[in-house]
Amino acid sequence: MTGAGEQMHALVERLYPLCRSITGDGVRATLDVVGEYLPLQVHEVPTGTQVLDWTVPQEWNIRDAYVADSAGNRVVDFAASSLHVLGYSVPVSTTMPLSELRAHLHTLPDQPGLVPYRTSYYRPQWGFCLAQDTLDALPDGEYEVCVDSTLADGHLTYAEHVVPGRVPDEVLVSCHVCHPSLANDNLSGIAVATFLARALAERTPHYTYRFVFAPGTIGAITWLARNATRIERVKHGLVLACAGDRGDLTYKQSRRGDAEIDRVLRHVLETSGRPHRVTGFTPYGYDERQYCSPGFDLGVGSLSRTPYAGYPEYHTSADDPDFVTPEAMADTLAVCREAFAVLDRNRRYVNLSPYGEPQLGRRGLYDSLGGRSDAKEAQLAMLWVLSLSDGGHSLLDVAERSALPFDAVAAAADALLGAGLIKA
């Protein structure tokens, strides 16, 4: 059986050809595939629905698009890559000279062999994206232009998957599903989120984990608008994006900067020995900026490898399945699992024998350490937990102050709890 990394990469390859946008059948087809891995609750929000300061736009769907020369050869072809059409292009069918067509063509002169990703969601226009090398090779003359698309009242589609926990308090995991044929941004995030949900379901976690698969910006805003009355349930959150490239892991903190998820990710990354970066919050990026907007102020950070716009393949045809690796996605998944394991076990306890050090030997706690290679560390962890279990310090506080591994601190707390020396 193949490992999770290979399975996630296979999911990326399967989703890659689909033409996604902020609305439309491409999003539904994407969610249909994810739905083969996870049971999803799919939501359809009608065009014109007011969502906070925004309005759900018309739905866009496309069947074909091309630019053909006088001999009928398609020199730009949507069938070859969904990146070739400007996202949300209005329909057009006409013939025009290259001199006029150029105003509708988008290239990357500094990366002449690559096709850019461009959109026009809220300004009706049409266009094509192509390599600068392709454009330079086009002779003057007449070209047939066709965009066979529809822009009409419909729906915005997003989906949720819930892993029930022992408490109703929620951890939100969000990823955007709107980008066409871009493997790292964000098919890798979709794949990691999908396999993270499956991993969490193997046990009953402490928190309830809610996974949101939604179009970027407008999708997250729609979810927030529709869940505003229950938003207090969301105690922690993580946005997953650009999760599969070969770069080091990057954690972007929440707007608060000191949210529990921020501390957990910093701790996990620092103690893991992985090369990584932790950056402060900025109100630009992915949907963490919606969840962290001041009216909601949720403790939601963002985990990626190389951040958005930080690699030359970003928003180009070079962001293909070969750009992401099974190993990188498996590593991102592992960090998520490690972080959520800490989050799930991070508690505050009260020492029930706070006057002097309790006698651990007569309770069998020292005997339980006999022969263990980490006996000294485990004993020290017990003493630290007893010392800081005043109801105001969490196990993460203990781990950070003692410089002991969180797992050792949590195991010590379990032993002390079982011996009746602390209570939650």
Tab-separated table of C-alpha atoms in Angstrom:
chain	number	residue	atom	x	y	z
A	1	MET	CA	0.000	0.000	0.000
A	2	THR	CA	1.344	3.423	-0.906
A	3	GLY	CA	2.036	5.959	1.817
A	4	ALA	CA	0.064	9.107	2.525
A	5	GLY	CA	2.497	11.252	0.536
A	6	GLU	CA	2.005	9.229	-2.631
A	7	GLN	CA	-1.757	9.149	-2.115
A	8	MET	CA	-1.905	12.907	-1.651
A	9	HIS	CA	0.186	13.405	-4.777
A	10	ALA	CA	-2.181	11.140	-6.719
A	11	LEU	CA	-5.091	13.303	-5.529
A	12	VAL	CA	-3.271	16.428	-6.731
A	13	GLU	CA	-2.730	14.855	-10.146
A	14	ARG	CA	-6.381	13.888	-10.382
A	15	LEU	CA	-7.640	17.362	-9.479
A	16	TYR	CA	-5.116	19.260	-11.580
A	17	PRO	CA	-6.949	19.244	-14.950
A	18	LEU	CA	-10.221	20.615	-13.508
A	19	CYS	CA	-11.013	24.247	-14.239
A	20	ARG	CA	-11.825	25.798	-10.886
A	21	SER	CA	-12.952	29.322	-10.110
A	22	ILE	CA	-14.788	31.047	-7.273
A	23	THR	CA	-18.052	29.519	-8.531
A	24	GLY	CA	-19.165	26.927	-11.023
A	25	ASP	CA	-19.026	23.304	-12.018
A	26	GLY	CA	-15.245	23.088	-11.575
A	27	VAL	CA	-15.639	23.689	-7.840
A	28	ARG	CA	-18.403	21.094	-7.673
A	29	ALA	CA	-16.319	18.558	-9.590
A	30	THR	CA	-13.420	19.192	-7.211
A	31	LEU	CA	-15.630	18.671	-4.173
A	32	ASP	CA	-17.074	15.521	-5.764
A	33	VAL	CA	-13.570	14.051	-5.887
A	34	VAL	CA	-12.768	15.108	-2.311
A	35	GLY	CA	-16.122	13.585	-1.361
A	36	GLU	CA	-14.798	10.186	-2.399
A	37	TYR	CA	-12.266	10.509	0.433
A	38	LEU	CA	-14.440	12.276	3.023
A	39	PRO	CA	-18.174	12.663	3.592
A	40	LEU	CA	-18.904	16.308	2.785
A	41	GLN	CA	-21.810	18.607	3.497
A	42	VAL	CA	-22.033	20.729	0.353
A	43	HIS	CA	-23.610	24.182	0.550
A	44	GLU	CA	-25.027	26.161	-2.399
A	45	VAL	CA	-25.453	29.903	-1.782
A	46	PRO	CA	-27.504	31.758	-4.435
A	47	THR	CA	-26.215	34.626	-6.546
A	48	GLY	CA	-27.161	37.955	-4.976
A	49	THR	CA	-26.947	36.741	-1.378
A	50	GLN	CA	-25.511	39.432	0.866
A	51	VAL	CA	-22.525	38.078	2.794
A	52	LEU	CA	-21.066	40.674	5.152
A	53	ASP	CA	-19.955	43.575	2.902
A	54	TRP	CA	-19.953	41.382	-0.220
A	55	THR	CA	-22.537	39.891	-2.557
A	56	VAL	CA	-22.352	36.383	-3.991
A	57	PRO	CA	-21.540	36.929	-7.692
A	58	GLN	CA	-22.974	35.295	-10.762
A	59	GLU	CA	-21.827	31.767	-11.455
A	60	TRP	CA	-19.217	31.244	-14.165
A	61	ASN	CA	-18.880	28.137	-16.277
A	62	ILE	CA	-16.791	27.499	-19.381
A	63	ARG	CA	-16.887	24.818	-22.025
A	64	ASP	CA	-14.200	25.925	-24.471
A	65	ALA	CA	-11.930	28.836	-25.352
A	66	TYR	CA	-9.284	29.359	-27.994
A	67	VAL	CA	-7.408	31.679	-30.306
A	68	ALA	CA	-6.995	30.228	-33.801
A	69	ASP	CA	-4.888	31.468	-36.711
A	70	SER	CA	-6.118	31.883	-40.285
A	71	ALA	CA	-5.435	28.193	-40.963
A	72	GLY	CA	-7.644	27.148	-38.046
A	73	ASN	CA	-4.757	26.098	-35.807
A	74	ARG	CA	-5.408	26.801	-32.148
A	75	VAL	CA	-2.437	28.826	-30.994
A	76	VAL	CA	-3.969	29.278	-27.522
A	77	ASP	CA	-6.216	26.462	-26.342
A	78	PHE	CA	-8.218	26.146	-23.115
A	79	ALA	CA	-8.385	22.398	-23.745
A	80	ALA	CA	-4.619	22.199	-23.265
A	81	SER	CA	-4.680	24.060	-19.931
A	82	SER	CA	-7.358	25.895	-17.991
A	83	LEU	CA	-4.783	28.607	-17.271
A	84	HIS	CA	-5.035	29.748	-20.891
A	85	VAL	CA	-8.260	31.662	-20.296
A	86	LEU	CA	-8.677	34.713	-18.085
A	87	GLY	CA	-10.793	33.508	-15.180
A	88	TYR	CA	-14.408	34.682	-15.371
A	89	SER	CA	-14.067	35.724	-19.026
A	90	VAL	CA	-17.368	36.768	-20.535
A	91	PRO	CA	-18.354	34.977	-23.760
A	92	VAL	CA	-16.961	36.219	-27.046
A	93	SER	CA	-16.921	34.977	-30.626
A	94	THR	CA	-15.237	37.198	-33.164
A	95	THR	CA	-12.310	37.707	-35.506
A	96	MET	CA	-9.745	40.453	-35.014
A	97	PRO	CA	-6.199	41.397	-36.031
A	98	LEU	CA	-3.339	40.555	-33.692
A	99	SER	CA	-2.769	44.262	-33.075
A	100	GLU	CA	-6.238	44.493	-31.489
A	101	LEU	CA	-6.061	41.097	-29.807
A	102	ARG	CA	-2.922	41.989	-27.889
A	103	ALA	CA	-4.908	44.089	-25.419
A	104	HIS	CA	-6.608	40.867	-24.282
A	105	LEU	CA	-3.462	38.749	-23.981
A	106	HIS	CA	-1.580	38.256	-20.706
A	107	THR	CA	2.022	37.047	-20.537
A	108	LEU	CA	5.045	37.041	-18.241
A	109	PRO	CA	7.849	38.814	-20.121
A	110	ASP	CA	10.314	38.017	-17.323
A	111	GLN	CA	9.376	34.320	-17.509
A	112	PRO	CA	8.784	33.979	-21.247
A	113	GLY	CA	8.256	30.213	-21.266
A	114	LEU	CA	5.460	30.195	-18.664
A	115	VAL	CA	1.715	30.846	-18.783
A	116	PRO	CA	0.399	33.183	-16.045
A	117	TYR	CA	-2.737	32.730	-13.949
A	118	ARG	CA	-5.025	35.754	-14.202
A	119	THR	CA	-8.653	36.457	-13.256
A	120	SER	CA	-11.281	39.165	-13.544
A	121	TYR	CA	-13.962	38.165	-11.058
A	122	TYR	CA	-15.754	41.462	-10.552
A	123	ARG	CA	-15.023	43.355	-13.773
A	124	PRO	CA	-16.646	41.865	-16.892
A	125	GLN	CA	-14.024	41.311	-19.580
A	126	TRP	CA	-12.401	38.515	-21.525
A	127	GLY	CA	-8.842	37.481	-22.169
A	128	PHE	CA	-6.259	34.770	-22.677
A	129	CYS	CA	-3.032	33.843	-20.945
A	130	LEU	CA	-0.071	32.464	-22.864
A	131	ALA	CA	3.687	32.248	-22.819
A	132	GLN	CA	5.557	35.297	-24.025
A	133	ASP	CA	7.499	32.991	-26.349
A	134	THR	CA	4.220	31.907	-27.948
A	135	LEU	CA	3.078	35.491	-28.397
A	136	ASP	CA	6.409	36.517	-29.922
A	137	ALA	CA	6.074	33.759	-32.509
A	138	LEU	CA	2.614	34.838	-33.673
A	139	PRO	CA	2.596	36.517	-37.099
A	140	ASP	CA	0.445	39.522	-37.795
A	141	GLY	CA	-2.911	38.712	-39.277
A	142	GLU	CA	-6.489	37.868	-38.405
A	143	TYR	CA	-7.288	35.529	-35.513
A	144	GLU	CA	-10.481	33.781	-34.537
A	145	VAL	CA	-11.314	34.331	-30.884
A	146	CYS	CA	-13.797	32.193	-28.950
A	147	VAL	CA	-14.743	32.039	-25.278
A	148	ASP	CA	-17.662	29.652	-24.858
A	149	SER	CA	-18.655	30.569	-21.315
A	150	THR	CA	-21.703	31.550	-19.305
A	151	LEU	CA	-21.985	34.137	-16.579
A	152	ALA	CA	-25.444	33.828	-15.060
A	153	ASP	CA	-27.324	33.649	-11.786
A	154	GLY	CA	-26.426	30.444	-9.982
A	155	HIS	CA	-24.635	29.589	-6.771
A	156	LEU	CA	-21.402	29.760	-4.838
A	157	THR	CA	-20.444	26.294	-3.627
A	158	TYR	CA	-18.439	25.305	-0.568
A	159	ALA	CA	-18.245	22.195	1.587
A	160	GLU	CA	-17.615	21.166	5.182
A	161	HIS	CA	-16.447	17.997	6.868
A	162	VAL	CA	-16.672	17.577	10.641
A	163	VAL	CA	-14.625	15.196	12.781
A	164	PRO	CA	-16.597	14.979	16.051
A	165	GLY	CA	-14.638	15.436	19.245
A	166	ARG	CA	-15.281	14.945	22.936
A	167	VAL	CA	-16.197	18.627	23.312
A	168	PRO	CA	-18.194	20.922	20.981
A	169	ASP	CA	-15.426	23.551	20.893
A	170	GLU	CA	-14.030	23.607	17.363
A	171	VAL	CA	-10.757	23.768	15.522
A	172	LEU	CA	-11.275	25.242	12.053
A	173	VAL	CA	-9.131	23.949	9.180
A	174	SER	CA	-9.651	25.903	5.964
A	175	CYS	CA	-8.295	25.688	2.422
A	176	HIS	CA	-9.226	27.418	-0.825
A	177	VAL	CA	-10.574	25.434	-3.767
A	178	CYS	CA	-10.816	28.092	-6.461
A	179	HIS	CA	-7.510	28.013	-8.352
A	180	PRO	CA	-7.332	26.193	-11.707
A	181	SER	CA	-4.406	23.912	-12.586
A	182	LEU	CA	-2.087	25.145	-9.831
A	183	ALA	CA	-0.713	22.185	-7.903
A	184	ASN	CA	0.922	23.892	-4.934
A	185	ASP	CA	-1.592	26.740	-4.776
A	186	ASN	CA	-3.731	25.072	-3.668
A	187	LEU	CA	-4.280	21.445	-4.606
A	188	SER	CA	-1.572	20.547	-2.096
A	189	GLY	CA	-3.546	22.282	0.652
A	190	ILE	CA	-6.715	20.425	-0.351
A	191	ALA	CA	-4.840	17.114	-0.316
A	192	VAL	CA	-3.217	17.708	3.072
A	193	ALA	CA	-6.531	18.837	4.588
A	194	THR	CA	-8.271	15.758	3.226
A	195	PHE	CA	-5.742	13.330	4.646
A	196	LEU	CA	-5.521	15.255	7.915
A	197	ALA	CA	-9.271	14.832	8.374
A	198	ARG	CA	-8.952	11.119	7.714
A	199	ALA	CA	-6.117	10.817	10.219
A	200	LEU	CA	-8.057	12.668	12.931
A	201	ALA	CA	-11.040	10.370	12.416
A	202	GLU	CA	-8.892	7.358	13.384
A	203	ARG	CA	-9.383	8.396	17.005
A	204	THR	CA	-11.816	10.577	18.899
A	205	PRO	CA	-10.040	13.911	19.324
A	206	HIS	CA	-10.671	16.259	22.216
A	207	TYR	CA	-11.820	19.129	20.007
A	208	THR	CA	-14.309	18.943	17.180
A	209	TYR	CA	-12.484	19.601	13.909
A	210	ARG	CA	-14.349	21.448	11.162
A	211	PHE	CA	-12.806	21.381	7.684
A	212	VAL	CA	-13.941	24.075	5.246
A	213	PHE	CA	-13.253	23.704	1.518
A	214	ALA	CA	-14.251	27.039	-0.003
A	215	PRO	CA	-13.315	29.496	-2.740
A	216	GLY	CA	-10.756	32.050	-1.602
A	217	THR	CA	-11.941	35.336	-0.059
A	218	ILE	CA	-15.612	35.264	-1.087
A	219	GLY	CA	-15.973	31.664	0.104
A	220	ALA	CA	-14.488	32.328	3.543
A	221	ILE	CA	-16.548	35.516	3.837
A	222	THR	CA	-19.665	33.541	2.924
A	223	TRP	CA	-18.854	30.889	5.541
A	224	LEU	CA	-18.313	33.567	8.192
A	225	ALA	CA	-21.562	35.331	7.297
A	226	ARG	CA	-23.511	32.079	7.531
A	227	ASN	CA	-21.873	31.041	10.818
A	228	ALA	CA	-21.646	34.374	12.615
A	229	THR	CA	-24.058	33.294	15.361
A	230	ARG	CA	-21.996	30.233	16.280
A	231	ILE	CA	-18.528	31.636	15.686
A	232	GLU	CA	-17.732	31.535	19.420
A	233	ARG	CA	-17.362	27.760	19.102
A	234	VAL	CA	-14.214	28.230	17.011
A	235	LYS	CA	-11.379	28.221	19.534
A	236	HIS	CA	-8.453	27.637	17.174
A	237	GLY	CA	-7.863	27.497	13.438
A	238	LEU	CA	-5.399	26.857	10.649
A	239	VAL	CA	-5.392	27.785	6.961
A	240	LEU	CA	-3.540	25.334	4.704
A	241	ALA	CA	-2.006	26.570	1.455
A	242	CYS	CA	1.106	25.956	-0.659
A	243	ALA	CA	1.702	22.782	1.322
A	244	GLY	CA	3.645	20.708	-1.177
A	245	ASP	CA	6.723	22.499	-2.531
A	246	ARG	CA	10.296	21.669	-1.521
A	247	GLY	CA	10.773	24.792	0.605
A	248	ASP	CA	11.003	24.947	4.390
A	249	LEU	CA	7.822	25.163	6.408
A	250	THR	CA	6.457	28.634	7.177
A	251	TYR	CA	3.930	29.436	9.877
A	252	LYS	CA	2.161	32.790	9.701
A	253	GLN	CA	0.758	33.792	13.068
A	254	SER	CA	-2.776	34.944	13.742
A	255	ARG	CA	-3.591	38.623	14.091
A	256	ARG	CA	-3.441	38.167	17.854
A	257	GLY	CA	0.091	36.797	17.644
A	258	ASP	CA	-0.281	35.030	20.987
A	259	ALA	CA	-3.209	32.732	20.213
A	260	GLU	CA	-2.828	29.183	21.450
A	261	ILE	CA	-2.455	27.895	17.883
A	262	ASP	CA	0.451	30.326	17.415
A	263	ARG	CA	2.231	29.003	20.486
A	264	VAL	CA	1.553	25.389	19.551
A	265	LEU	CA	2.928	25.748	16.008
A	266	ARG	CA	5.985	27.635	17.237
A	267	HIS	CA	6.653	24.938	19.823
A	268	VAL	CA	6.160	22.030	17.439
A	269	LEU	CA	8.347	23.537	14.739
A	270	GLU	CA	11.097	24.588	17.129
A	271	THR	CA	11.286	21.253	18.943
A	272	SER	CA	11.020	19.169	15.778
A	273	GLY	CA	14.368	20.362	14.447
A	274	ARG	CA	12.817	21.086	11.061
A	275	PRO	CA	14.107	24.137	9.176
A	276	HIS	CA	11.262	26.630	9.343
A	277	ARG	CA	10.183	30.239	9.577
A	278	VAL	CA	7.602	31.896	11.814
A	279	THR	CA	6.278	35.197	10.509
A	280	GLY	CA	4.001	37.828	11.939
A	281	PHE	CA	0.475	38.465	10.752
A	282	THR	CA	-0.193	40.672	7.743
A	283	PRO	CA	-3.663	41.515	6.383
A	284	TYR	CA	-2.665	40.122	2.980
A	285	GLY	CA	-2.454	36.500	1.976
A	286	TYR	CA	-5.006	33.716	2.190
A	287	ASP	CA	-8.205	33.389	4.179
A	288	GLU	CA	-6.559	33.813	7.574
A	289	ARG	CA	-7.120	37.527	6.940
A	290	GLN	CA	-10.900	36.935	6.835
A	291	TYR	CA	-11.002	34.756	9.966
A	292	CYS	CA	-8.707	37.203	11.789
A	293	SER	CA	-10.619	40.337	10.723
A	294	PRO	CA	-11.190	42.463	13.848
A	295	GLY	CA	-14.901	41.767	14.148
A	296	PHE	CA	-14.245	38.013	14.420
A	297	ASP	CA	-10.632	38.054	15.666
A	298	LEU	CA	-10.337	34.280	15.591
A	299	GLY	CA	-7.095	32.601	16.572
A	300	VAL	CA	-6.357	31.335	13.063
A	301	GLY	CA	-2.857	31.049	11.626
A	302	SER	CA	-1.630	29.812	8.265
A	303	LEU	CA	0.739	26.942	7.507
A	304	SER	CA	2.539	26.647	4.206
A	305	ARG	CA	5.918	25.742	2.886
A	306	THR	CA	7.170	28.565	0.672
A	307	PRO	CA	4.573	31.328	1.190
A	308	TYR	CA	2.431	32.848	-1.566
A	309	ALA	CA	4.391	34.814	-4.166
A	310	GLY	CA	7.610	33.544	-2.618
A	311	TYR	CA	8.617	31.188	-5.423
A	312	PRO	CA	9.003	31.887	-9.148
A	313	GLU	CA	6.498	29.186	-10.112
A	314	TYR	CA	3.729	30.954	-8.140
A	315	HIS	CA	0.600	31.582	-10.247
A	316	THR	CA	2.215	30.161	-13.387
A	317	SER	CA	2.030	26.998	-15.452
A	318	ALA	CA	5.219	25.814	-13.705
A	319	ASP	CA	3.129	25.140	-10.604
A	320	ASP	CA	2.245	21.697	-11.933
A	321	PRO	CA	2.170	18.278	-10.226
A	322	ASP	CA	5.915	17.858	-10.739
A	323	PHE	CA	6.486	20.972	-8.623
A	324	VAL	CA	4.982	19.357	-5.513
A	325	THR	CA	6.403	16.251	-3.898
A	326	PRO	CA	4.920	13.408	-1.852
A	327	GLU	CA	7.654	13.938	0.743
A	328	ALA	CA	6.843	17.618	1.240
A	329	MET	CA	3.108	17.009	1.592
A	330	ALA	CA	3.754	14.125	3.991
A	331	ASP	CA	5.949	16.423	6.091
A	332	THR	CA	3.285	19.152	6.156
A	333	LEU	CA	0.704	16.559	7.174
A	334	ALA	CA	2.991	15.293	9.946
A	335	VAL	CA	3.424	18.796	11.384
A	336	CYS	CA	-0.352	19.313	11.372
A	337	ARG	CA	-0.854	16.034	13.202
A	338	GLU	CA	1.848	16.881	15.739
A	339	ALA	CA	0.400	20.351	16.327
A	340	PHE	CA	-3.139	19.107	16.796
A	341	ALA	CA	-1.932	16.375	19.154
A	342	VAL	CA	-0.430	19.114	21.346
A	343	LEU	CA	-3.548	21.285	21.014
A	344	ASP	CA	-5.795	18.373	21.989
A	345	ARG	CA	-3.764	17.544	25.122
A	346	ASN	CA	-2.999	21.054	26.317
A	347	ARG	CA	-4.804	21.391	29.640
A	348	ARG	CA	-4.571	23.320	32.886
A	349	TYR	CA	-4.425	21.327	36.098
A	350	VAL	CA	-4.582	22.007	39.837
A	351	ASN	CA	-2.157	20.358	42.270
A	352	LEU	CA	-4.177	18.563	44.942
A	353	SER	CA	-1.133	18.275	47.255
A	354	PRO	CA	0.371	21.748	46.911
A	355	TYR	CA	2.012	22.027	50.357
A	356	GLY	CA	5.480	20.656	49.851
A	357	GLU	CA	6.428	17.996	47.372
A	358	PRO	CA	4.100	14.973	47.531
A	359	GLN	CA	5.663	11.579	48.132
A	360	LEU	CA	5.748	10.037	44.673
A	361	GLY	CA	7.390	6.777	45.733
A	362	ARG	CA	4.536	5.521	47.884
A	363	ARG	CA	2.160	6.151	45.023
A	364	GLY	CA	4.229	3.955	42.720
A	365	LEU	CA	5.194	6.809	40.430
A	366	TYR	CA	8.941	6.369	40.880
A	367	ASP	CA	8.648	2.593	40.515
A	368	SER	CA	6.883	3.085	37.187
A	369	LEU	CA	10.006	4.790	35.875
A	370	GLY	CA	12.433	2.009	36.773
A	371	GLY	CA	14.525	0.843	33.871
A	372	ARG	CA	13.336	3.563	31.532
A	373	SER	CA	16.037	5.303	29.543
A	374	ASP	CA	14.227	8.584	30.026
A	375	ALA	CA	13.528	8.080	33.732
A	376	LYS	CA	15.277	11.295	34.780
A	377	GLU	CA	13.376	13.348	32.198
A	378	ALA	CA	10.056	11.748	33.187
A	379	GLN	CA	10.719	12.396	36.885
A	380	LEU	CA	11.625	16.003	36.189
A	381	ALA	CA	8.469	16.398	34.080
A	382	MET	CA	6.350	15.217	37.027
A	383	LEU	CA	7.987	17.741	39.328
A	384	TRP	CA	7.482	20.558	36.836
A	385	VAL	CA	3.805	19.652	36.323
A	386	LEU	CA	3.260	19.596	40.081
A	387	SER	CA	5.057	22.911	40.462
A	388	LEU	CA	3.032	24.742	37.811
A	389	SER	CA	-0.354	23.082	38.253
A	390	ASP	CA	-1.985	26.088	39.864
A	391	GLY	CA	-4.885	26.386	37.449
A	392	GLY	CA	-3.188	29.198	35.586
A	393	HIS	CA	-0.515	27.330	33.656
A	394	SER	CA	-1.143	24.950	30.776
A	395	LEU	CA	0.953	21.930	29.878
A	396	LEU	CA	2.381	23.965	27.016
A	397	ASP	CA	3.461	26.563	29.575
A	398	VAL	CA	5.189	23.777	31.481
A	399	ALA	CA	6.936	22.461	28.363
A	400	GLU	CA	8.135	25.908	27.351
A	401	ARG	CA	9.385	26.885	30.813
A	402	SER	CA	11.033	23.534	31.557
A	403	ALA	CA	12.455	23.046	28.049
A	404	LEU	CA	11.077	19.499	28.202
A	405	PRO	CA	9.296	17.809	25.287
A	406	PHE	CA	5.549	18.312	25.365
A	407	ASP	CA	5.003	14.555	25.100
A	408	ALA	CA	7.008	14.015	28.313
A	409	VAL	CA	5.024	16.725	30.101
A	410	ALA	CA	1.694	15.324	28.939
A	411	ALA	CA	2.694	11.785	29.983
A	412	ALA	CA	3.678	13.092	33.417
A	413	ALA	CA	0.325	14.823	33.759
A	414	ASP	CA	-1.474	11.590	32.855
A	415	ALA	CA	0.480	9.703	35.519
A	416	LEU	CA	-0.189	12.346	38.180
A	417	LEU	CA	-3.851	12.489	37.248
A	418	GLY	CA	-4.102	8.721	37.584
A	419	ALA	CA	-2.469	8.904	41.010
A	420	GLY	CA	-4.965	11.537	42.165
A	421	LEU	CA	-2.359	14.241	42.654
A	422	ILE	CA	-3.788	16.724	40.152
A	423	LYS	CA	-7.205	17.473	38.732
A	424	ALA	CA	-8.342	19.243	35.584
